[in-house]
CSV table of C-alpha atoms and ligand atoms in Angstrom, one decimal:
chain,number,residue,atom,x,y,z
A,1,MET,CA,0.0,0.0,0.0
A,2,ASN,CA,1.6,3.3,-0.9
A,3,LYS,CA,-1.1,5.7,0.0
A,4,THR,CA,-0.2,9.2,1.3
A,5,VAL,CA,-2.2,10.3,4.3
A,6,SER,CA,-2.6,13.4,6.5
A,7,VAL,CA,-4.0,12.9,10.0
A,8,LEU,CA,-5.7,15.9,11.6
A,9,GLY,CA,-6.0,15.4,15.4
A,10,SER,CA,-3.1,12.9,15.4
A,11,THR,CA,-2.5,12.9,19.2
A,12,GLY,CA,-6.1,12.0,20.1
A,13,SER,CA,-7.6,8.5,20.6
A,14,ILE,CA,-8.6,8.1,16.9
A,15,GLY,CA,-5.4,9.9,15.7
A,16,THR,CA,-3.0,7.6,17.5
A,17,GLN,CA,-4.9,4.5,16.4
A,18,SER,CA,-4.9,5.8,12.8
A,19,LEU,CA,-1.2,6.1,12.9
A,20,GLU,CA,-1.0,2.5,14.1
A,21,VAL,CA,-3.0,1.5,11.0
A,22,CYS,CA,-0.7,3.7,8.8
A,23,GLU,CA,2.4,2.0,10.3
A,24,LYS,CA,1.0,-1.5,9.9
A,25,HIS,CA,0.2,-1.0,6.2
A,26,GLY,CA,3.2,1.2,5.3
A,27,PHE,CA,1.3,4.4,4.4
A,28,ARG,CA,3.3,7.6,3.9
A,29,VAL,CA,2.3,10.3,6.3
A,30,CYS,CA,2.7,13.8,4.9
A,31,GLY,CA,0.8,16.0,7.5
A,32,LEU,CA,0.0,15.7,11.2
A,33,SER,CA,-1.8,18.1,13.5
A,34,ALA,CA,-2.6,18.4,17.2
A,35,ASN,CA,-4.5,20.7,19.4
A,36,ASN,CA,-2.1,21.1,22.4
A,37,ASN,CA,0.0,18.0,22.9
A,38,THR,CA,3.4,19.1,21.6
A,39,ASP,CA,5.2,16.2,23.4
A,40,LEU,CA,3.3,13.5,21.5
A,41,LEU,CA,3.3,15.5,18.3
A,42,GLU,CA,7.1,15.7,18.4
A,43,LYS,CA,7.4,12.0,18.9
A,44,GLN,CA,5.0,11.3,16.0
A,45,THR,CA,6.9,13.7,13.8
A,46,ARG,CA,10.2,12.0,14.5
A,47,LYS,CA,8.7,8.6,13.9
A,48,PHE,CA,6.6,9.3,10.7
A,49,CYS,CA,8.7,12.1,9.2
A,50,PRO,CA,5.8,14.2,7.7
A,51,GLU,CA,6.6,17.2,5.6
A,52,TYR,CA,4.1,19.4,7.6
A,53,VAL,CA,2.9,19.6,11.2
A,54,CYS,CA,0.4,21.9,12.7
A,55,ILE,CA,-0.3,22.9,16.3
A,56,TYR,CA,-3.8,24.3,16.6
A,57,ASN,CA,-3.1,26.2,19.8
A,58,GLU,CA,-1.0,29.1,18.5
A,59,GLU,CA,0.6,29.7,22.0
A,60,LYS,CA,2.4,26.4,21.6
A,61,TYR,CA,3.9,27.2,18.2
A,62,ALA,CA,7.2,28.5,19.5
A,63,GLU,CA,7.6,25.5,21.8
A,64,LEU,CA,7.0,23.1,18.9
A,65,LYS,CA,9.3,25.0,16.6
A,66,ASN,CA,12.0,24.7,19.3
A,67,ARG,CA,11.4,21.0,19.9
A,68,LEU,CA,11.7,20.2,16.2
A,69,SER,CA,14.5,22.7,15.3
A,70,ASP,CA,16.9,19.9,14.3
A,71,THR,CA,14.4,18.6,11.6
A,72,ASP,CA,13.3,20.2,8.4
A,73,VAL,CA,9.6,19.7,8.9
A,74,LYS,CA,7.5,22.7,8.1
A,75,ILE,CA,5.6,23.9,11.2
A,76,LEU,CA,2.2,25.6,11.0
A,77,CYS,CA,-0.4,26.7,13.5
A,78,GLY,CA,-4.0,27.6,14.0
A,79,ILE,CA,-7.0,27.0,11.7
A,80,ASP,CA,-5.0,28.1,8.6
A,81,GLY,CA,-2.4,25.5,9.4
A,82,LEU,CA,-5.1,22.8,9.6
A,83,CYS,CA,-6.5,23.9,6.3
A,84,GLU,CA,-3.1,23.9,4.6
A,85,ILE,CA,-2.5,20.3,5.7
A,86,ALA,CA,-6.0,19.3,4.6
A,87,SER,CA,-5.4,20.5,1.1
A,88,LEU,CA,-1.8,19.3,0.5
A,89,GLU,CA,-1.2,18.2,-3.0
A,90,GLN,CA,0.5,15.0,-1.8
A,91,ASN,CA,-2.6,13.8,0.1
A,92,ASP,CA,-4.5,10.7,-1.2
A,93,ILE,CA,-6.8,10.9,1.8
A,94,VAL,CA,-7.2,13.2,4.8
A,95,LEU,CA,-8.2,11.6,8.1
A,96,ASN,CA,-10.0,14.2,10.1
A,97,SER,CA,-10.3,13.3,13.8
A,98,VAL,CA,-10.2,16.8,15.2
A,99,VAL,CA,-12.7,17.3,18.1
A,100,GLY,CA,-15.5,19.8,17.7
A,101,MET,CA,-16.7,22.4,15.2
A,102,VAL,CA,-13.1,23.4,14.5
A,103,GLY,CA,-13.0,20.3,12.2
A,104,LEU,CA,-15.6,21.7,9.7
A,105,LEU,CA,-13.4,24.1,7.8
A,106,PRO,CA,-10.6,21.6,7.3
A,107,THR,CA,-13.1,19.1,6.0
A,108,LEU,CA,-14.5,21.6,3.5
A,109,THR,CA,-11.0,22.6,2.5
A,110,ALA,CA,-10.0,19.0,1.8
A,111,ILE,CA,-13.1,18.5,-0.3
A,112,ASN,CA,-12.6,21.7,-2.3
A,113,ALA,CA,-9.0,20.5,-3.0
A,114,GLY,CA,-10.5,17.3,-4.4
A,115,LYS,CA,-9.1,15.1,-1.5
A,116,ASP,CA,-11.0,12.1,-0.2
A,117,VAL,CA,-11.8,12.4,3.5
A,118,ALA,CA,-11.9,9.7,6.2
A,119,LEU,CA,-14.2,11.4,8.6
A,120,ALA,CA,-14.1,10.9,12.3
A,121,ASN,CA,-15.1,14.5,13.2
A,122,LYS,CA,-18.8,14.3,14.0
A,123,GLU,CA,-19.5,18.0,14.1
A,124,THR,CA,-18.5,18.3,10.4
A,125,LEU,CA,-21.7,16.6,9.4
A,126,VAL,CA,-23.9,17.6,12.3
A,127,ALA,CA,-23.4,21.3,11.8
A,128,GLY,CA,-22.6,21.4,8.0
A,129,GLY,CA,-24.2,18.1,6.6
A,130,GLU,CA,-25.9,19.7,3.7
A,131,LEU,CA,-23.0,21.9,2.7
A,132,VAL,CA,-20.4,19.1,3.1
A,133,MET,CA,-22.3,16.4,1.2
A,134,SER,CA,-23.2,18.8,-1.7
A,135,SER,CA,-19.6,20.0,-1.9
A,136,ALA,CA,-18.3,16.4,-1.9
A,137,LYS,CA,-20.8,15.5,-4.7
A,138,LYS,CA,-19.7,18.5,-6.8
A,139,LYS,CA,-16.0,17.7,-6.4
A,140,ASN,CA,-16.5,14.0,-6.8
A,141,VAL,CA,-14.8,13.4,-3.5
A,142,ASN,CA,-15.5,10.3,-1.3
A,143,ILE,CA,-16.3,10.7,2.4
A,144,TYR,CA,-15.4,7.5,4.2
A,145,PRO,CA,-17.0,7.2,7.7
A,146,VAL,CA,-14.6,6.3,10.5
A,147,ASP,CA,-17.2,6.2,13.3
A,148,SER,CA,-17.9,2.5,14.0
A,149,GLU,CA,-21.6,2.7,13.4
A,150,HIS,CA,-21.4,4.6,10.2
A,151,SER,CA,-18.6,2.3,9.0
A,152,ALA,CA,-20.8,-0.6,9.8
A,153,ILE,CA,-23.7,0.8,7.7
A,154,PHE,CA,-21.3,1.7,4.9
A,155,GLN,CA,-20.0,-1.9,4.9
A,156,CYS,CA,-23.6,-3.3,4.9
A,157,LEU,CA,-24.3,-1.2,1.8
A,158,GLN,CA,-21.6,-2.8,-0.3
A,159,GLY,CA,-22.9,-5.1,-3.0
A,160,ASN,CA,-26.5,-4.0,-2.4
A,161,LYS,CA,-28.7,-1.4,-4.2
A,162,ARG,CA,-29.0,1.8,-2.2
A,163,GLU,CA,-32.5,2.5,-3.5
A,164,GLN,CA,-33.7,-0.9,-2.0
A,165,LEU,CA,-32.7,0.1,1.5
A,166,SER,CA,-35.7,0.4,3.8
A,167,LYS,CA,-34.1,1.6,7.1
A,168,ILE,CA,-30.9,1.4,9.2
A,169,ILE,CA,-30.5,0.2,12.7
A,170,LEU,CA,-28.1,2.3,14.6
A,171,THR,CA,-26.8,0.5,17.7
A,172,ALA,CA,-25.9,2.3,20.9
A,173,SER,CA,-24.0,0.9,23.9
A,174,GLY,CA,-26.3,2.9,26.2
A,175,GLY,CA,-23.3,4.4,28.0
A,176,PRO,CA,-22.4,4.1,31.7
A,177,PHE,CA,-25.9,5.3,32.9
A,178,PHE,CA,-28.1,2.9,31.0
A,179,ARG,CA,-31.3,2.1,33.0
A,180,LYS,CA,-30.6,5.1,35.4
A,181,THR,CA,-33.6,7.4,36.2
A,182,TYR,CA,-33.7,11.1,36.0
A,183,GLU,CA,-33.2,11.2,39.8
A,184,ASP,CA,-30.1,9.0,39.6
A,185,LEU,CA,-28.6,11.2,37.0
A,186,LYS,CA,-28.8,14.2,39.4
A,187,LYS,CA,-26.2,12.5,41.5
A,188,VAL,CA,-23.7,11.7,38.8
A,189,THR,CA,-20.1,12.8,39.3
A,190,LYS,CA,-17.5,13.7,36.7
A,191,ALA,CA,-15.6,10.5,37.5
A,192,ASP,CA,-18.7,8.4,36.9
A,193,ALA,CA,-19.4,10.1,33.6
A,194,LEU,CA,-15.8,9.6,32.4
A,195,LYS,CA,-16.0,5.8,32.7
A,196,HIS,CA,-17.3,4.1,29.5
A,197,PRO,CA,-18.2,0.4,29.7
A,198,ASN,CA,-16.8,-0.7,26.2
A,199,TRP,CA,-14.9,1.9,24.4
A,200,SER,CA,-11.9,4.0,25.5
A,201,MET,CA,-12.2,7.5,24.0
A,202,GLY,CA,-11.4,11.2,24.5
A,203,ASN,CA,-13.2,13.2,27.2
A,204,LYS,CA,-15.7,15.0,25.0
A,205,ILE,CA,-17.0,11.9,23.3
A,206,THR,CA,-17.1,9.9,26.6
A,207,ILE,CA,-19.4,12.6,28.1
A,208,ASP,CA,-21.4,12.6,24.9
A,209,SER,CA,-21.8,8.8,25.3
A,210,ALA,CA,-22.9,9.2,28.9
A,211,THR,CA,-25.7,11.7,27.9
A,212,LEU,CA,-26.5,9.8,24.7
A,213,MET,CA,-25.8,13.0,22.8
A,214,ASN,CA,-23.2,10.9,20.9
A,215,LYS,CA,-26.0,8.8,19.5
A,216,GLY,CA,-28.1,11.9,18.7
A,217,LEU,CA,-25.1,13.3,16.7
A,218,GLU,CA,-24.6,10.0,15.0
A,219,PHE,CA,-28.3,9.9,14.0
A,220,ILE,CA,-27.8,13.3,12.3
A,221,GLU,CA,-24.6,12.2,10.7
A,222,ALA,CA,-26.3,9.0,9.3
A,223,LYS,CA,-29.0,11.1,7.8
A,224,TRP,CA,-26.5,13.1,5.8
A,225,LEU,CA,-24.0,10.4,5.0
A,226,PHE,CA,-26.6,7.9,3.7
A,227,ASP,CA,-29.3,10.4,2.5
A,228,LEU,CA,-32.0,9.1,4.8
A,229,GLU,CA,-35.2,10.4,6.2
A,230,PRO,CA,-35.2,10.6,10.1
A,231,GLU,CA,-38.0,8.0,10.0
A,232,GLN,CA,-35.6,5.5,8.4
A,233,ILE,CA,-33.3,5.5,11.4
A,234,GLU,CA,-34.0,3.2,14.4
A,235,ILE,CA,-31.8,3.4,17.5
A,236,VAL,CA,-31.3,0.2,19.5
A,237,VAL,CA,-29.4,-0.2,22.7
A,238,HIS,CA,-26.9,-3.0,22.4
A,239,ARG,CA,-24.8,-3.2,25.6
A,240,GLN,CA,-22.0,-5.5,24.2
A,241,SER,CA,-21.0,-3.2,21.3
A,242,VAL,CA,-20.4,-6.2,19.0
A,243,VAL,CA,-23.1,-5.5,16.4
A,244,HIS,CA,-21.9,-2.1,15.2
A,245,SER,CA,-25.1,-1.3,13.2
A,246,ALA,CA,-27.3,-2.9,10.5
A,247,VAL,CA,-29.2,-2.2,7.3
A,248,GLU,CA,-32.7,-3.5,6.5
A,249,TYR,CA,-33.6,-3.9,2.8
A,250,ASN,CA,-37.0,-4.0,1.2
A,251,ASP,CA,-37.2,-7.8,1.5
A,252,TYR,CA,-36.8,-7.4,5.3
A,253,SER,CA,-33.4,-9.0,5.2
A,254,VAL,CA,-31.2,-7.3,7.8
A,255,ILE,CA,-27.4,-7.2,7.2
A,256,ALA,CA,-25.2,-6.3,10.2
A,257,GLN,CA,-21.5,-5.8,10.7
A,258,LEU,CA,-19.9,-7.3,13.8
A,259,GLY,CA,-16.5,-7.1,15.4
A,260,VAL,CA,-14.7,-6.5,18.7
A,261,PRO,CA,-15.2,-2.9,19.9
A,262,ASP,CA,-11.9,-1.6,18.5
A,263,MET,CA,-11.8,1.6,16.4
A,264,LYS,CA,-8.9,0.3,14.4
A,265,ILE,CA,-11.3,-1.9,12.3
A,266,PRO,CA,-13.4,1.1,11.0
A,267,ILE,CA,-10.3,3.3,10.7
A,268,GLN,CA,-8.6,0.7,8.6
A,269,TYR,CA,-11.7,0.2,6.4
A,270,ALA,CA,-11.9,3.9,5.7
A,271,LEU,CA,-8.2,4.1,4.8
A,272,LEU,CA,-7.9,0.9,2.9
A,273,TYR,CA,-11.3,0.8,1.2
A,274,PRO,CA,-12.3,-1.5,-0.5
A,275,ASP,CA,-9.5,-3.7,0.7
A,276,ARG,CA,-9.7,-5.9,3.8
A,277,LEU,CA,-6.3,-6.8,5.2
A,278,GLU,CA,-5.2,-8.0,8.6
A,279,CYS,CA,-5.9,-5.4,11.3
A,280,PRO,CA,-3.8,-4.8,14.4
A,281,THR,CA,-6.6,-5.9,16.8
A,282,LYS,CA,-8.3,-9.0,18.3
A,283,ARG,CA,-10.6,-11.4,16.4
A,284,LEU,CA,-14.2,-11.6,17.5
A,285,SER,CA,-15.2,-14.8,19.4
A,286,LEU,CA,-19.0,-14.9,19.6
A,287,THR,CA,-18.9,-17.8,22.1
A,288,ASP,CA,-16.9,-15.6,24.5
A,289,TYR,CA,-19.9,-13.3,24.5
A,290,GLY,CA,-22.5,-16.0,24.7
A,291,SER,CA,-25.5,-13.7,24.3
A,292,LEU,CA,-26.1,-10.3,22.7
A,293,THR,CA,-29.0,-8.1,23.9
A,294,PHE,CA,-31.1,-5.4,22.2
A,295,GLU,CA,-33.4,-2.9,23.9
A,296,LYS,CA,-35.1,0.4,23.3
A,297,PRO,CA,-33.4,3.7,24.5
A,298,ASP,CA,-35.0,5.8,27.2
A,299,TYR,CA,-35.7,9.1,25.3
A,300,GLU,CA,-37.3,10.8,28.2
A,301,THR,CA,-34.4,10.5,30.7
A,302,PHE,CA,-31.7,11.1,28.1
A,303,ARG,CA,-32.9,14.5,26.8
A,304,CYS,CA,-29.8,15.1,24.6
A,305,LEU,CA,-30.8,12.1,22.4
A,306,SER,CA,-34.4,13.2,21.9
A,307,THR,CA,-33.3,16.8,21.4
A,308,ALA,CA,-30.8,15.9,18.6
A,309,ILE,CA,-33.5,14.0,16.8
A,310,ARG,CA,-35.9,16.8,17.2
A,311,ALA,CA,-33.2,19.2,15.8
A,312,ILE,CA,-32.7,17.3,12.6
A,313,LYS,CA,-36.5,17.0,12.1
A,314,LEU,CA,-36.8,20.8,12.5
A,315,GLY,CA,-33.8,21.2,10.1
A,316,GLY,CA,-32.1,24.5,9.2
A,317,ALA,CA,-29.7,25.8,11.9
A,318,TYR,CA,-31.1,23.6,14.7
A,319,PRO,CA,-28.6,20.7,14.4
A,320,CYS,CA,-25.8,23.2,14.5
A,321,LEU,CA,-27.3,25.1,17.4
A,322,VAL,CA,-27.8,21.9,19.4
A,323,ASN,CA,-24.3,20.7,18.7
A,324,SER,CA,-22.6,24.0,19.7
A,325,ALA,CA,-24.7,24.3,22.8
A,326,ASN,CA,-23.7,20.7,23.7
A,327,GLU,CA,-20.0,21.5,23.2
A,328,GLU,CA,-20.2,24.5,25.6
A,329,ALA,CA,-22.3,22.5,28.1
A,330,VAL,CA,-19.8,19.6,28.1
A,331,LYS,CA,-16.9,22.0,28.5
A,332,ALA,CA,-18.7,23.6,31.5
A,333,PHE,CA,-19.4,20.2,33.1
A,334,LEU,CA,-15.8,19.2,32.7
A,335,ASN,CA,-14.8,22.5,34.4
A,336,ASP,CA,-17.2,21.7,37.3
A,337,GLU,CA,-19.4,24.7,36.4
A,338,ILE,CA,-22.6,22.7,36.0
A,339,PRO,CA,-23.9,19.3,37.1
A,340,PHE,CA,-24.3,16.5,34.7
A,341,ILE,CA,-28.1,16.7,34.5
A,342,GLU,CA,-27.9,20.3,33.2
A,343,ILE,CA,-26.2,19.3,30.0
A,344,GLY,CA,-29.5,17.9,28.7
A,345,GLU,CA,-31.5,20.8,29.9
A,346,ILE,CA,-29.3,23.4,28.3
A,347,VAL,CA,-29.2,21.5,25.0
A,348,SER,CA,-33.0,21.1,24.8
A,349,ALA,CA,-33.6,24.7,25.7
A,350,VAL,CA,-31.8,25.7,22.5
A,351,THR,CA,-34.5,24.1,20.2
A,352,GLU,CA,-37.1,26.2,22.1
A,353,LYS,CA,-35.4,29.5,22.4
A,354,PHE,CA,-34.1,30.0,18.8
A,355,ALA,CA,-36.2,30.9,15.8
A,356,PRO,CA,-35.8,28.8,12.7
A,357,ALA,CA,-33.0,29.9,10.4
A,358,PRO,CA,-31.7,28.4,7.1
A,359,ILE,CA,-28.1,27.3,6.6
A,360,LYS,CA,-26.9,28.3,3.1
A,361,SER,CA,-23.2,28.9,3.6
A,362,TYR,CA,-20.3,28.3,5.9
A,363,GLU,CA,-20.9,31.8,7.3
A,364,ASP,CA,-24.5,30.8,8.4
A,365,ILE,CA,-23.0,27.9,10.3
A,366,VAL,CA,-20.5,30.2,12.0
A,367,LYS,CA,-23.3,32.6,13.0
A,368,ALA,CA,-25.4,29.9,14.5
A,369,ASP,CA,-22.4,28.4,16.3
A,370,ILE,CA,-21.5,31.7,17.9
A,371,SER,CA,-25.1,32.5,19.0
A,372,ALA,CA,-25.6,29.1,20.6
A,373,ARG,CA,-22.4,29.4,22.5
A,374,GLU,CA,-23.2,32.9,23.8
A,375,TYR,CA,-26.7,31.7,24.8
A,376,VAL,CA,-25.2,28.8,26.8
A,377,ARG,CA,-22.5,30.9,28.5
A,378,ASN,CA,-25.2,33.3,29.6
A,379,ILE,CA,-27.2,30.6,31.2
A,380,ILE,CA,-24.1,29.2,33.0
A,381,GLU,CA,-22.9,32.6,34.3
A,382,LYS,CA,-26.3,33.2,35.8
L,401,MG,MG1,-19.8,5.7,17.4
């Protein structure tokens, strides 16, 4: 395999696992970026010898430059640096695993440069789904999903006719607070919320899994990625995270994708598509699991989930507003400014307080993003 890859967000959980996959299959890495972690970014630069690295936090630029002064790597910073790496001529594919709305502009930049994107940044499609998918179509660019559920659906679509799909079944682990009541959730601590039963992930997505916002964001992503109506998406709680999602066709045949809960499998499928080569992970042993269970989610207790679905049904700026409000609320929870239960309350208030607005351009998304964040900061400061 002599593909050339840039990894945005290379020091995070998906980023480090992506580099493991690149190493295993001998990919050339031409660009790396990190938010803050200069230490790991330096190690990765020495190991993978990219031509460009970017540190998003501009205050860390001088430190990174100093650390890498004996190499000839070009050092960039900020959003311009991310976008420069996203559009490098050398890229065959850009893996975007940046956390949050920041990831949207680099995705659009890669698409406009005609580069395929392996997409792990959820917010890209939640906030800018229509714009991203129409730009990709115009530029004839492929978007390969990295998220395990969307990768599963993408895999279940291979060899079948898209127009004969009747619905998708999006599986959810249920997070650490499955079966908890509203009263129980009032007592949840930060340590409780940061413990996920099956997956080890970054802090933002771990909290999103605990509130089930993560599944709400995935619902919206699935709508855009696979061009579905919200009514065609069913969420099922599957505690073991072995069935990563499924597709039902018009003949009621349901095709699912299974595997151990390890992100390297979907990362590798996105980077190697359509090839299937040995992955640096464990094989699935169904008899080790014995039984697999499936249940309905509790939409009333987990308000983030019902709000995200309401937002995509309302359309326009609502998915973006809900996503930005959630980012601010999660940040405040991680800073001990608000209790866990308030995340859902803040996020659902946004769909009631804001008037409908269309999203026609990147600027519309930025406007919605800023207004939702201001609204949430005001609530928290009161
Ligand atoms: Mg997922």
